Amino acid sequence: MSELISAPHSGTFYSRQKFASIFADIGTAALRLLPAELAHDIGMGLMKAGALNYLPAPALDIAMAGMKVRVPGIGDLPHPIGLAAGFDKNCKCPGAFVHMGFSMVEIGTVTPFGQTGNPKPRLFRQSEQRALINRMGFNGDGAATVSERLKQLNWNNDRVPLGINCGKNKVTPPERAIQDYLQVIEAFKGLCKYFVVNISSPNTPGLRDLATPAFIEQLADEVGHDRSKIWIKIDPDMTRREFQELVSTIADRGFQGVIISNTHRVTFPEVGGQSGHPVMALSTACLEWAWEVHKGRLPMIASGGVLSGIDLFQKLSRGASAVQIYTALVYRGPWVVWKLLLELNAEMRLRGYSCVEDFIGSYYEH
Ligand SMILES: Cc1cc2nc3c(=O)[nH]c(=O)nc-3n(C[C@H](O)[C@H](O)[C@H](O)COP(=O)(O)O)c2cc1C
């Protein structure tokens, strides 16, 4: 890894990386002058039009030495940073996230039928805290449209695994929620590498009430063998006891793993789910609660508050096999993966590790 530290200080490598970074930082700062959802939509439009291809990309291969991870059910990844759900809800441009260097991409939340979501404004920045609050409410095109879009892409899941995050429509009563999840799963069968059952978004009334052992039991019975492809995404706002009972049932019933966590529910200064830095401690504590229950038996993907390489290290050392980010992309721009990998590398070297897999779960070692 010595080239990683020395190279950025020398010659053409340095100029190229710096140029790539400055260019992208200016674009990101300009977008942040706009209202948050408009900035997101313009950013997505630019990505879909292939604008990233005109930006000089940083040399990711150098940052990736020692970063390989194996995520059960998903596969071997060149590094542990994936895109979290919500950024590309409708599968408009998953390829752009591969160009940014993400090692896996999650699409959705997808609901059976298209719906408009909550009235705008519904996405807010808290820049001084490096946070966002959203109450989008599963705005999306619906399973048929999104799956058709993915089909047209001929996505190669062996190269970059793509996951589908599944939700329920707002109008679906709780007792029929399972049918909604099954419908979305059915629509994407054979098109993606893994599924996520989202019972943790705070912006669909009643959704979090599904986060009970009883619902998990029922879901397990309904999906049968497909359980091994399904991850359950959990919220960070339960009591320790509720959380651990849920995780215990998920592990016992043979689901592939858990994504810990979704956003933190807030009511001030806006109602919605908070993401970014303020969620880091809460969400990381939930990884520890889960580990207490399964002791490494149940794979975990971490999501919540990762904005730096040190944050990344904290999540992996607490037993996450991989990490997903959303808010960091908003605040640190399109080359955030590269930035995080460089920072993670520095943190690893400081602590005497040369590869990521050597310290996954190390927090629990005595
Ligand atoms: C605007 C916005 C929309 C989101 N939409 C979804 C969603 O549709 N489904 C989901 O499971 N998570 C959704 N999330 C949560 C993220 O996937 C992620 O779990 C959360 O933001 C914490 O990660 P972060 O701190 O890196 O942003 C959304 C987050 C944001 C900020």
Coordinates of C-alpha atoms and ligand atoms in Angstrom, one line a residue:
M1 CA 0.0 0.0 0.0
S2 CA 3.0 2.3 0.1
E3 CA 2.1 3.8 -3.3
L4 CA -1.1 4.9 -1.9
I5 CA 0.5 7.3 0.5
S6 CA 3.4 8.4 -1.7
A7 CA 1.6 8.6 -5.0
P8 CA -0.8 11.4 -4.2
H9 CA 2.2 13.7 -3.4
S10 CA 3.9 13.2 -6.8
G11 CA 3.6 14.1 -10.4
T12 CA 0.8 13.3 -12.8
F13 CA -1.1 11.0 -10.4
Y14 CA -1.4 13.9 -8.0
S15 CA -2.6 16.4 -10.7
R16 CA -5.2 13.9 -12.0
Q17 CA -6.6 13.1 -8.7
K18 CA -6.6 16.7 -7.6
F19 CA -8.2 17.8 -10.8
A20 CA -10.9 15.1 -10.5
S21 CA -11.6 16.0 -7.0
I22 CA -11.8 19.8 -7.5
F23 CA -14.0 19.5 -10.5
A24 CA -16.5 17.3 -8.7
D25 CA -16.4 19.4 -5.5
I26 CA -17.4 22.5 -7.5
G27 CA -20.3 20.7 -9.1
T28 CA -21.4 19.3 -5.7
A29 CA -21.2 22.7 -4.0
A30 CA -23.2 24.3 -6.9
L31 CA -25.9 21.7 -6.5
R32 CA -26.1 22.4 -2.8
L33 CA -27.2 26.0 -3.5
L34 CA -30.5 24.5 -4.8
P35 CA -33.4 23.1 -2.8
A36 CA -32.4 19.6 -1.8
E37 CA -34.8 17.5 -3.9
L38 CA -34.3 19.7 -7.0
A39 CA -30.6 19.3 -6.6
H40 CA -31.0 15.5 -6.3
D41 CA -33.2 15.4 -9.5
I42 CA -30.8 17.5 -11.5
G43 CA -27.9 15.4 -10.2
M44 CA -29.7 12.2 -11.3
G45 CA -30.6 13.8 -14.7
L46 CA -26.9 14.6 -15.3
M47 CA -25.8 11.1 -14.3
K48 CA -28.4 9.6 -16.5
A49 CA -27.2 11.7 -19.4
G50 CA -23.7 10.4 -18.8
A51 CA -22.2 13.6 -17.4
L52 CA -19.8 11.7 -15.2
N53 CA -18.1 10.3 -18.2
Y54 CA -16.8 13.8 -18.9
L55 CA -15.3 14.2 -15.4
P56 CA -11.8 12.8 -14.9
A57 CA -12.3 9.8 -12.5
P58 CA -9.9 9.1 -9.7
A59 CA -7.8 5.9 -10.0
L60 CA -9.9 3.7 -7.8
D61 CA -7.7 0.6 -8.4
I62 CA -4.9 2.1 -6.3
A63 CA -7.3 2.9 -3.4
M64 CA -8.7 -0.7 -3.5
A65 CA -5.7 -2.7 -2.4
G66 CA -6.5 -4.8 0.7
M67 CA -10.2 -3.8 0.5
K68 CA -11.8 -7.0 -0.7
V69 CA -14.7 -8.3 1.3
R70 CA -17.0 -11.4 1.0
V71 CA -20.6 -10.7 1.7
P72 CA -22.6 -13.9 2.2
G73 CA -25.3 -14.3 -0.5
I74 CA -24.0 -11.3 -2.4
G75 CA -20.5 -12.3 -3.3
D76 CA -16.9 -11.2 -3.3
L77 CA -16.6 -7.4 -3.6
P78 CA -13.5 -5.4 -4.5
H79 CA -14.3 -3.1 -1.5
P80 CA -17.0 -2.7 1.1
I81 CA -18.8 0.5 0.0
G82 CA -22.3 0.1 -1.6
L83 CA -25.0 2.6 -2.5
A84 CA -27.9 2.7 0.0
A85 CA -31.5 2.5 -1.0
G86 CA -33.4 5.7 -1.8
F87 CA -30.9 7.4 -4.1
D88 CA -32.0 5.7 -7.3
K89 CA -35.5 4.6 -6.4
N90 CA -36.6 3.8 -9.9
C91 CA -33.5 2.3 -11.5
K92 CA -32.8 5.3 -13.7
C93 CA -29.0 5.1 -13.8
P94 CA -27.5 2.3 -11.7
G95 CA -24.5 2.3 -14.1
A96 CA -23.5 5.8 -13.0
F97 CA -23.0 4.5 -9.5
V98 CA -20.7 1.8 -10.8
H99 CA -18.8 4.6 -12.6
M100 CA -18.5 6.4 -9.2
G101 CA -16.9 3.2 -7.8
F102 CA -19.7 1.7 -5.7
S103 CA -19.2 -2.1 -5.3
M104 CA -22.9 -2.8 -5.1
V105 CA -26.0 -0.8 -5.8
E106 CA -29.4 -1.0 -4.1
I107 CA -32.5 0.2 -6.0
G108 CA -35.8 1.3 -4.5
T109 CA -37.7 1.3 -2.3
V110 CA -40.0 -0.2 -5.0
T111 CA -43.7 -0.6 -4.2
P112 CA -46.1 -2.8 -6.1
F113 CA -47.8 0.2 -7.7
G114 CA -46.4 3.6 -8.5
Q115 CA -47.2 6.4 -6.0
T116 CA -46.4 10.0 -5.7
G117 CA -45.2 10.1 -2.1
N118 CA -45.7 12.9 0.3
P119 CA -46.2 16.6 -0.7
K120 CA -43.1 18.7 -1.3
P121 CA -41.0 20.0 0.3
R122 CA -40.0 16.6 1.8
L123 CA -36.2 16.6 1.7
F124 CA -34.1 19.0 3.9
R125 CA -30.4 19.5 4.4
Q126 CA -28.9 20.1 7.9
S127 CA -25.5 21.1 6.4
E128 CA -23.8 22.1 9.7
Q129 CA -24.5 18.5 11.0
R130 CA -23.8 16.8 7.7
A131 CA -27.3 15.4 7.9
L132 CA -30.5 15.1 5.9
I133 CA -34.1 14.8 6.9
N134 CA -36.5 13.2 4.5
R135 CA -40.2 12.3 4.4
M136 CA -40.3 11.2 0.8
G137 CA -42.9 8.5 1.4
F138 CA -41.9 5.9 -1.2
N139 CA -42.4 8.0 -4.2
G140 CA -41.7 5.7 -7.1
D141 CA -42.8 4.3 -10.5
G142 CA -44.0 0.9 -9.2
A143 CA -42.7 -2.7 -9.6
A144 CA -43.8 -3.3 -13.2
T145 CA -42.1 -0.1 -14.6
V146 CA -38.9 -0.4 -12.6
S147 CA -38.4 -4.1 -13.3
E148 CA -39.0 -3.5 -17.0
R149 CA -36.3 -0.7 -16.9
L150 CA -33.9 -3.1 -15.2
K151 CA -34.6 -5.8 -17.7
Q152 CA -33.7 -3.5 -20.5
L153 CA -30.3 -2.8 -18.9
N154 CA -29.3 -6.5 -19.0
W155 CA -27.5 -5.9 -15.7
N156 CA -24.6 -8.2 -14.9
N157 CA -25.0 -9.1 -11.2
D158 CA -21.8 -11.1 -11.2
R159 CA -19.9 -7.9 -12.0
V160 CA -21.7 -5.5 -9.6
P161 CA -24.5 -7.0 -7.5
L162 CA -27.7 -5.1 -7.6
G163 CA -30.3 -5.3 -4.8
I164 CA -34.0 -4.5 -4.9
N165 CA -35.4 -2.8 -1.7
C166 CA -39.1 -3.8 -1.4
G167 CA -41.8 -1.8 0.3
K168 CA -45.6 -1.6 0.6
N169 CA -47.9 0.9 -0.9
K170 CA -49.3 3.5 1.4
V171 CA -52.9 2.4 0.8
T172 CA -52.2 -1.3 1.5
P173 CA -53.6 -2.2 5.0
P174 CA -51.1 -3.8 7.4
E175 CA -52.7 -7.2 7.2
R176 CA -52.0 -7.3 3.5
A177 CA -48.5 -5.9 3.7
I178 CA -46.9 -9.3 3.1
Q179 CA -48.6 -9.6 -0.3
D180 CA -47.0 -6.3 -1.3
Y181 CA -43.5 -7.5 -0.5
L182 CA -44.1 -10.8 -2.3
Q183 CA -45.4 -9.0 -5.3
V184 CA -42.3 -6.8 -5.6
I185 CA -40.0 -9.8 -5.1
E186 CA -41.9 -11.7 -7.8
A187 CA -41.5 -8.8 -10.3
F188 CA -37.7 -8.8 -9.9
K189 CA -37.0 -12.6 -9.7
G190 CA -33.9 -13.4 -11.8
L191 CA -33.0 -9.7 -12.3
C192 CA -31.2 -8.9 -9.1
K193 CA -28.7 -10.4 -6.7
Y194 CA -30.5 -9.8 -3.5
F195 CA -33.8 -8.4 -2.0
V196 CA -34.3 -6.2 1.0
V197 CA -37.6 -6.2 2.9
N198 CA -37.9 -2.7 4.2
I199 CA -39.8 -2.6 7.5
S200 CA -38.0 0.5 8.7
S201 CA -38.8 3.6 6.8
P202 CA -40.5 6.1 9.1
N203 CA -42.5 7.9 6.4
T204 CA -45.1 5.2 5.5
P205 CA -47.8 5.0 8.2
G206 CA -47.7 1.6 10.0
L207 CA -44.6 0.3 8.2
R208 CA -42.4 0.2 11.3
D209 CA -45.2 -1.6 13.2
L210 CA -44.3 -4.6 11.0
A211 CA -41.0 -4.9 12.7
T212 CA -42.1 -7.7 15.0
P213 CA -41.1 -11.3 15.4
A214 CA -44.6 -12.3 14.4
F215 CA -44.3 -10.6 11.1
I216 CA -40.9 -12.1 10.4
E217 CA -42.3 -15.6 11.2
Q218 CA -45.1 -15.0 8.8
L219 CA -42.8 -13.6 6.1
A220 CA -40.5 -16.6 6.5
D221 CA -43.4 -19.0 5.9
E222 CA -44.6 -17.1 2.9
V223 CA -41.3 -16.7 1.1
G224 CA -40.0 -20.2 1.7
H225 CA -36.6 -20.9 0.2
D226 CA -36.3 -17.3 -1.1
R227 CA -35.3 -16.4 2.5
S228 CA -31.7 -17.0 1.6
K229 CA -31.8 -14.1 -0.8
I230 CA -33.6 -11.7 1.6
W231 CA -32.1 -9.1 3.9
I232 CA -34.3 -7.3 6.4
K233 CA -33.6 -3.6 6.9
I234 CA -34.3 -2.5 10.4
D235 CA -34.8 0.9 12.1
P236 CA -32.5 2.3 14.9
D237 CA -35.3 3.5 17.1
M238 CA -36.5 0.4 18.9
T239 CA -35.6 -0.5 22.5
R240 CA -32.7 -2.9 22.9
R241 CA -35.1 -5.7 23.9
E242 CA -37.4 -5.2 20.9
F243 CA -34.4 -4.9 18.6
Q244 CA -32.7 -8.0 19.9
E245 CA -35.9 -10.1 19.7
L246 CA -36.4 -9.1 16.1
V247 CA -32.8 -9.9 15.2
S248 CA -33.0 -13.2 17.0
T249 CA -36.1 -14.2 14.9
I250 CA -34.5 -13.1 11.7
A251 CA -31.5 -15.3 12.4
D252 CA -33.5 -18.3 13.5
R253 CA -35.8 -18.1 10.5
G254 CA -32.9 -18.3 8.0
F255 CA -33.0 -14.9 6.4
Q256 CA -29.7 -13.9 4.6
G257 CA -29.0 -11.0 6.9
V258 CA -29.8 -7.6 8.3
I259 CA -29.2 -4.1 7.1
I260 CA -28.6 -1.9 10.2
S261 CA -30.1 0.7 9.9
N262 CA -32.5 2.9 8.2
T263 CA -33.0 6.6 9.2
H264 CA -33.7 7.9 12.7
R265 CA -37.2 9.2 13.2
V266 CA -37.3 12.9 14.1
T267 CA -39.9 15.6 14.6
F268 CA -37.6 18.7 14.8
P269 CA -36.8 20.8 12.9
E270 CA -38.8 18.7 10.4
V271 CA -40.8 15.5 10.6
G272 CA -39.1 12.6 8.9
G273 CA -36.1 10.3 8.9
Q274 CA -32.7 11.7 9.7
S275 CA -29.6 10.4 8.1
G276 CA -25.9 11.3 8.1
H277 CA -23.6 12.1 11.0
P278 CA -26.2 12.3 13.9
V279 CA -27.3 8.7 13.1
M280 CA -23.8 7.3 13.3
A281 CA -23.6 6.5 17.0
L282 CA -27.2 5.2 17.3
S283 CA -26.9 3.0 14.3
T284 CA -23.5 1.6 15.3
A285 CA -24.9 0.8 18.7
C286 CA -27.5 -1.3 16.9
L287 CA -24.8 -3.3 15.2
E288 CA -23.5 -4.1 18.7
W289 CA -26.9 -5.1 20.0
A290 CA -27.3 -7.4 17.0
W291 CA -23.9 -9.0 17.5
E292 CA -24.8 -9.7 21.1
V293 CA -27.6 -11.9 19.8
H294 CA -26.0 -13.7 16.9
K295 CA -22.3 -13.5 17.7
G296 CA -21.4 -13.4 14.0
R297 CA -23.9 -16.0 12.8
L298 CA -26.1 -13.5 10.9
P299 CA -24.5 -11.3 8.2
M300 CA -24.8 -7.6 8.7
I301 CA -24.6 -4.7 6.3
A302 CA -24.2 -1.3 8.0
S303 CA -26.0 1.9 6.9
G304 CA -26.2 5.1 8.8
G305 CA -23.9 8.0 9.3
V306 CA -20.8 6.9 7.4
L307 CA -19.1 10.1 6.2
S308 CA -15.4 9.3 6.7
G309 CA -13.0 6.4 6.5
I310 CA -13.0 6.3 10.3
D311 CA -16.7 5.8 10.4
L312 CA -16.3 3.0 7.9
F313 CA -13.7 1.4 10.1
Q314 CA -16.1 1.6 13.1
K315 CA -18.9 -0.2 11.2
L316 CA -16.7 -2.9 9.9
S317 CA -14.9 -3.6 13.2
R318 CA -18.4 -4.0 14.7
G319 CA -19.0 -6.9 12.4
A320 CA -20.6 -5.5 9.3
S321 CA -19.5 -7.3 6.1
A322 CA -20.1 -4.2 4.0
V323 CA -21.4 -0.6 4.4
Q324 CA -24.0 1.4 2.4
I325 CA -23.9 5.2 2.1
Y326 CA -26.4 7.8 1.0
T327 CA -25.8 11.2 2.8
A328 CA -22.0 11.1 2.3
L329 CA -22.6 11.2 -1.4
V330 CA -24.6 14.4 -1.0
Y331 CA -21.9 16.1 1.1
R332 CA -18.7 14.7 -0.3
G333 CA -19.6 14.5 -4.0
P334 CA -19.4 11.8 -6.7
W335 CA -15.9 10.6 -5.8
V336 CA -16.9 9.9 -2.2
V337 CA -16.0 6.2 -2.6
W338 CA -12.5 6.9 -3.5
K339 CA -12.2 9.5 -0.7
L340 CA -13.6 7.0 1.9
L341 CA -11.3 4.2 0.7
L342 CA -8.2 6.4 1.0
E343 CA -9.2 7.4 4.5
L344 CA -10.0 3.8 5.5
N345 CA -6.6 2.8 4.2
A346 CA -4.9 5.4 6.4
E347 CA -7.0 4.3 9.4
M348 CA -6.1 0.6 8.8
R349 CA -2.4 1.3 8.5
L350 CA -2.5 3.3 11.7
R351 CA -4.0 0.3 13.5
G352 CA -1.7 -2.2 11.9
Y353 CA -4.1 -3.9 9.4
S354 CA -3.3 -4.5 5.8
C355 CA -6.7 -5.9 4.7
V356 CA -10.3 -5.2 5.6
E357 CA -11.3 -8.8 6.3
D358 CA -8.7 -8.9 9.1
F359 CA -10.6 -6.5 11.3
I360 CA -14.2 -7.2 10.6
G361 CA -15.7 -8.0 14.0
S362 CA -12.5 -7.1 15.8
Y363 CA -14.3 -4.8 18.2
Y364 CA -15.6 -7.9 20.0
E365 CA -12.2 -9.6 20.5
H366 CA -10.8 -9.6 24.0
Ligands
LIG1 C1 -33.7 11.1 0.7 C2 -33.6 9.7 1.3 C3 -34.4 8.7 0.8 C4 -34.3 7.5 1.3 N1 -35.1 6.5 0.8 C5 -35.0 5.2 1.3 C6 -35.8 4.2 0.7 O1 -36.6 4.4 -0.2 N2 -35.7 2.9 1.3 C7 -34.8 2.7 2.3 O2 -34.7 1.5 2.7 N3 -34.0 3.6 2.8 C8 -34.1 4.9 2.3 N4 -33.3 5.9 2.8 C9 -32.3 5.5 3.9 C10 -30.9 5.2 3.3 O3 -30.9 4.1 2.5 C11 -29.9 5.0 4.5 O4 -30.3 3.8 5.2 C12 -29.9 6.1 5.5 O5 -29.9 7.3 4.8 C13 -28.7 6.1 6.4 O6 -27.5 6.1 5.7 P1 -26.7 7.5 5.5 O7 -26.5 8.1 6.9 O8 -25.4 7.1 4.8 O9 -27.5 8.4 4.6 C14 -33.4 7.2 2.3 C15 -32.5 8.2 2.8 C16 -32.6 9.4 2.3 C17 -31.7 10.5 2.8

